[in-house]
Short mmCIF file of N, CA and C in Angstrom, two decimals:
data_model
loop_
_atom_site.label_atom_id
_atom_site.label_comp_id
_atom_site.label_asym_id
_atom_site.label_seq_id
_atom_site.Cartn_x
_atom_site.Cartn_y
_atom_site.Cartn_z
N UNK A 1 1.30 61.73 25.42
CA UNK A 1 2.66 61.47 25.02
C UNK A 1 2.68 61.12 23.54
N UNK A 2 3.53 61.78 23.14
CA UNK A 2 3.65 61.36 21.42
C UNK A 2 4.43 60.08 21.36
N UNK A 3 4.48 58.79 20.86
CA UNK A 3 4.79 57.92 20.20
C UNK A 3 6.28 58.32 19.33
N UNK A 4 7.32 58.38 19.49
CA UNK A 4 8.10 58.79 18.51
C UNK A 4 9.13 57.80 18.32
N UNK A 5 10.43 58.50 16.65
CA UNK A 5 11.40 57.17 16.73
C UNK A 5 12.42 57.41 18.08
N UNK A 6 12.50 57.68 18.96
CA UNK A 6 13.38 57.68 19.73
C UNK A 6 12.94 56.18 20.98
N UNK A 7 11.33 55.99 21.08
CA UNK A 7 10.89 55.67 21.70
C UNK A 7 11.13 54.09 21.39
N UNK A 8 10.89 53.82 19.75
CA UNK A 8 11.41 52.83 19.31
C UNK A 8 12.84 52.20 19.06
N UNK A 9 13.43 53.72 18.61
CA UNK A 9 15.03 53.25 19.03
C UNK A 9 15.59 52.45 20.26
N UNK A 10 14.86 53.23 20.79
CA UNK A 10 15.32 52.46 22.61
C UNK A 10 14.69 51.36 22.91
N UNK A 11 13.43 50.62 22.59
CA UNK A 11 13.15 49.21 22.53
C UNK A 11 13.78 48.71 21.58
N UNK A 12 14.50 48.82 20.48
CA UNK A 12 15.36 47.84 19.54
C UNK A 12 16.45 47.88 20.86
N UNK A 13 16.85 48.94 21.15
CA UNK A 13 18.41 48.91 21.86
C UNK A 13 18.25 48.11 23.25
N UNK A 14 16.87 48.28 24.03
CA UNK A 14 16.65 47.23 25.35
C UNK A 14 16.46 45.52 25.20
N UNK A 15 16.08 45.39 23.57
CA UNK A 15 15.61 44.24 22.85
C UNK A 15 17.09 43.60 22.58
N UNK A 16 17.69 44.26 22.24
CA UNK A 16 19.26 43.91 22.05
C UNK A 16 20.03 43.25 23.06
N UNK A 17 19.91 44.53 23.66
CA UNK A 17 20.79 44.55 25.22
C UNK A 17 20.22 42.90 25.98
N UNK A 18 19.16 42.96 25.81
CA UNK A 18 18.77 41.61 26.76
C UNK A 18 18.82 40.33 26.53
N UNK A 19 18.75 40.45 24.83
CA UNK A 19 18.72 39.20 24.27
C UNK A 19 20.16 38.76 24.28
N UNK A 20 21.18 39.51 24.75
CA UNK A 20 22.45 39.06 24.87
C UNK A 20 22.73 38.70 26.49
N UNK A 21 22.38 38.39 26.92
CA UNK A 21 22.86 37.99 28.13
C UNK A 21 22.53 36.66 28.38
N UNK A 22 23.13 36.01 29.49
CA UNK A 22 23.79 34.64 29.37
C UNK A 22 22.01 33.96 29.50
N UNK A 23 22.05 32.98 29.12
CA UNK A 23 21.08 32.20 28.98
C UNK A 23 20.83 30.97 30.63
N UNK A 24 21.42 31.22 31.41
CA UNK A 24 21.06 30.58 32.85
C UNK A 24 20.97 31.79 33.79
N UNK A 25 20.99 32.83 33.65
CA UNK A 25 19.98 33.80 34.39
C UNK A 25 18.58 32.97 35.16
N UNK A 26 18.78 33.28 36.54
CA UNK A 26 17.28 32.71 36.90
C UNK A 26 15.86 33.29 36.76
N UNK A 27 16.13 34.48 35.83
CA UNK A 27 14.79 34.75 35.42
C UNK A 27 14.61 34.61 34.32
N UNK A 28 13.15 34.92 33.68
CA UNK A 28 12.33 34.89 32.40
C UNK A 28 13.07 36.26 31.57
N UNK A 29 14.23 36.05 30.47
CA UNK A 29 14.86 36.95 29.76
C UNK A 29 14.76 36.36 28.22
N UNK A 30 14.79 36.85 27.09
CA UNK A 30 14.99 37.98 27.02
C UNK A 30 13.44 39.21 27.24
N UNK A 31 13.91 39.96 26.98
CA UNK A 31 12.86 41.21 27.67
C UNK A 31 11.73 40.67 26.04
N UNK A 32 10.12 41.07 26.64
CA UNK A 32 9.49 41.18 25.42
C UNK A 32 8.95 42.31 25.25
N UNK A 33 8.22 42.90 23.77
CA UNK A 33 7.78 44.00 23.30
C UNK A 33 6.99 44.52 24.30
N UNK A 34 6.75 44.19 25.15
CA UNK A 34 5.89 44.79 26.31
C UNK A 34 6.80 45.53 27.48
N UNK A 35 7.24 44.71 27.75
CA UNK A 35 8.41 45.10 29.06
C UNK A 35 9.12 46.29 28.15
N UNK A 36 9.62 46.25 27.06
CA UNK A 36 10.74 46.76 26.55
C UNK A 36 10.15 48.07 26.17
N UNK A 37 8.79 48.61 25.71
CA UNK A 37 7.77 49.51 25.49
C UNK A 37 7.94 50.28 26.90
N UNK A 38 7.45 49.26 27.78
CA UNK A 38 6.84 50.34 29.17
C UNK A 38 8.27 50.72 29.75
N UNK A 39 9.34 50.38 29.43
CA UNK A 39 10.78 50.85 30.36
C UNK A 39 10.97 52.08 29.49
N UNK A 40 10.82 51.82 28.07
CA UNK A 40 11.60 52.88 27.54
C UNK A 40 10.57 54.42 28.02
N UNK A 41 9.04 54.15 27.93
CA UNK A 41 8.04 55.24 28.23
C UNK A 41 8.18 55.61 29.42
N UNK A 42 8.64 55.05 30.09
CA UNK A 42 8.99 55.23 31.76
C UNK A 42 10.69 56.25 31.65
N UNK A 43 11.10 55.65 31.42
CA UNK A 43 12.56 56.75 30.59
C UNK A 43 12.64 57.67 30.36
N UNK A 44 11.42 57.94 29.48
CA UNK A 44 11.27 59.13 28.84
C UNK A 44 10.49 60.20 29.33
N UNK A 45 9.31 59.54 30.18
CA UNK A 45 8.58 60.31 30.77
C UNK A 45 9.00 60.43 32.41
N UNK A 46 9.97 60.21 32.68
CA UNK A 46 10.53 59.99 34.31
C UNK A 46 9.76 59.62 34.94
N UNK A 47 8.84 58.19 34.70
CA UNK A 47 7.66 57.54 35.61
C UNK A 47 8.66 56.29 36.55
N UNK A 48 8.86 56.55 37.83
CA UNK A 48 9.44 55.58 38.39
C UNK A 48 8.96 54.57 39.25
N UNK A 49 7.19 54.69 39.24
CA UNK A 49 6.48 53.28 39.66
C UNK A 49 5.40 52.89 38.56
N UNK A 50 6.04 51.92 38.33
CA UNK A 50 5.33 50.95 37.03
C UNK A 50 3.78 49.73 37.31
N UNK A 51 3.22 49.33 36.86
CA UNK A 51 2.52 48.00 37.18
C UNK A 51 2.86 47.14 36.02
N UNK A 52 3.60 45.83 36.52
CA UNK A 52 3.74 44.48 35.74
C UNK A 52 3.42 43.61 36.32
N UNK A 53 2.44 42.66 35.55
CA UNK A 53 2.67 41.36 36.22
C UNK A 53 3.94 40.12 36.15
N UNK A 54 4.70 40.13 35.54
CA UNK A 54 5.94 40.00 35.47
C UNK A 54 6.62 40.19 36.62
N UNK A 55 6.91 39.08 38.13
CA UNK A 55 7.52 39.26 38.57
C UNK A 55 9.34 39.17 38.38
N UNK A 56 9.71 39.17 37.16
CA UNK A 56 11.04 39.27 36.83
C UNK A 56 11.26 40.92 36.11
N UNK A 57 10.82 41.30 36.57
CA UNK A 57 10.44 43.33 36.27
C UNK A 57 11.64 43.79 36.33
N UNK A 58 12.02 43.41 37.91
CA UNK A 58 13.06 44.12 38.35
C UNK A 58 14.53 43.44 37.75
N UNK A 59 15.07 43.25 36.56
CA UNK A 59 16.11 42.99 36.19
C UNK A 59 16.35 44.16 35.27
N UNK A 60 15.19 44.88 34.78
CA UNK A 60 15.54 45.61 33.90
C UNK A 60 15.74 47.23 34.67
N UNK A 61 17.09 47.48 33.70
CA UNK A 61 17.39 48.79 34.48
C UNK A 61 17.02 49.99 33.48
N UNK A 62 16.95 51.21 33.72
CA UNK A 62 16.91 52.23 32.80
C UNK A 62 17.88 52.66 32.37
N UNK A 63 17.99 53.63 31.33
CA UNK A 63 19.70 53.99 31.05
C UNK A 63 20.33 55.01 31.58
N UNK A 64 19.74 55.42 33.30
CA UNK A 64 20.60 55.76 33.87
C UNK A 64 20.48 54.93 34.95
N UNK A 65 20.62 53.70 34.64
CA UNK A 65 21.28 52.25 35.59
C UNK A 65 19.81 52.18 37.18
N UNK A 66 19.12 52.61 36.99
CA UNK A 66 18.41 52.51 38.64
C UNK A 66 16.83 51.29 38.22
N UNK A 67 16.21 50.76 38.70
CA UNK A 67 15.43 49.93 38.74
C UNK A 67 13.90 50.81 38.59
N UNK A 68 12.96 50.63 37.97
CA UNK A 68 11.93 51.04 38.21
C UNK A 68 11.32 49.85 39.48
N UNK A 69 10.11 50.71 40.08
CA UNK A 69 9.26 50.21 41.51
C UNK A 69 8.09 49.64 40.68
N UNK A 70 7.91 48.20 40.56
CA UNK A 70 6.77 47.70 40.25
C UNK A 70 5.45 47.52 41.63
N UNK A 71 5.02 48.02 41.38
CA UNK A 71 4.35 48.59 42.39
C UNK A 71 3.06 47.42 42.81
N UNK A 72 2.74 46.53 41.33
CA UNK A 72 1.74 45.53 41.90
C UNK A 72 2.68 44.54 42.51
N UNK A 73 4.02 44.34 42.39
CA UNK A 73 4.32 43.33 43.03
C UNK A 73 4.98 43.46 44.40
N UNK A 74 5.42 45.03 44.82
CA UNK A 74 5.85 45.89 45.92
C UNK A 74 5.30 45.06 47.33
N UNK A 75 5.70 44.79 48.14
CA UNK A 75 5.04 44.83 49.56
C UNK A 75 4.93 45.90 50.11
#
């Protein structure tokens, strides 16, 4: 996979998006350079089971709204 600016565009724009939301959310927000990396590569490459250890994974949506499957934390 090539590395490109689109890839980065979209972690400034998930970096954005998250850091605005309300601050008593019961999870660990805003998103970091990690989370915000592997959603957008997952996006781009239509990968829809991920591994995070981050069990607060699942808040983040893609930008066509559906959840990626974290798969180490899956039952």
């Amino acid at each position: 996979m090539n590395f490109d600016q689109s890839i980065l565009k979209r972690v400034i724009d998930l970096t954005k998006k998250y850091n605005d939301l309300p601050v008593d959310l019961p999870v660990d927000l805003p998103v970091d350079f990690a989370d915000a990396l592997l959603l957008a590569v997952a996006e781009k490459e239509d990968i829809k089971d991920i591994i995070s250890i981050d069990s607060d994974f699942n808040v983040y949506k893609t930008e066509n709204g559906t959840f990626l499957n974290n798969i180490f934390i899956s039952s």
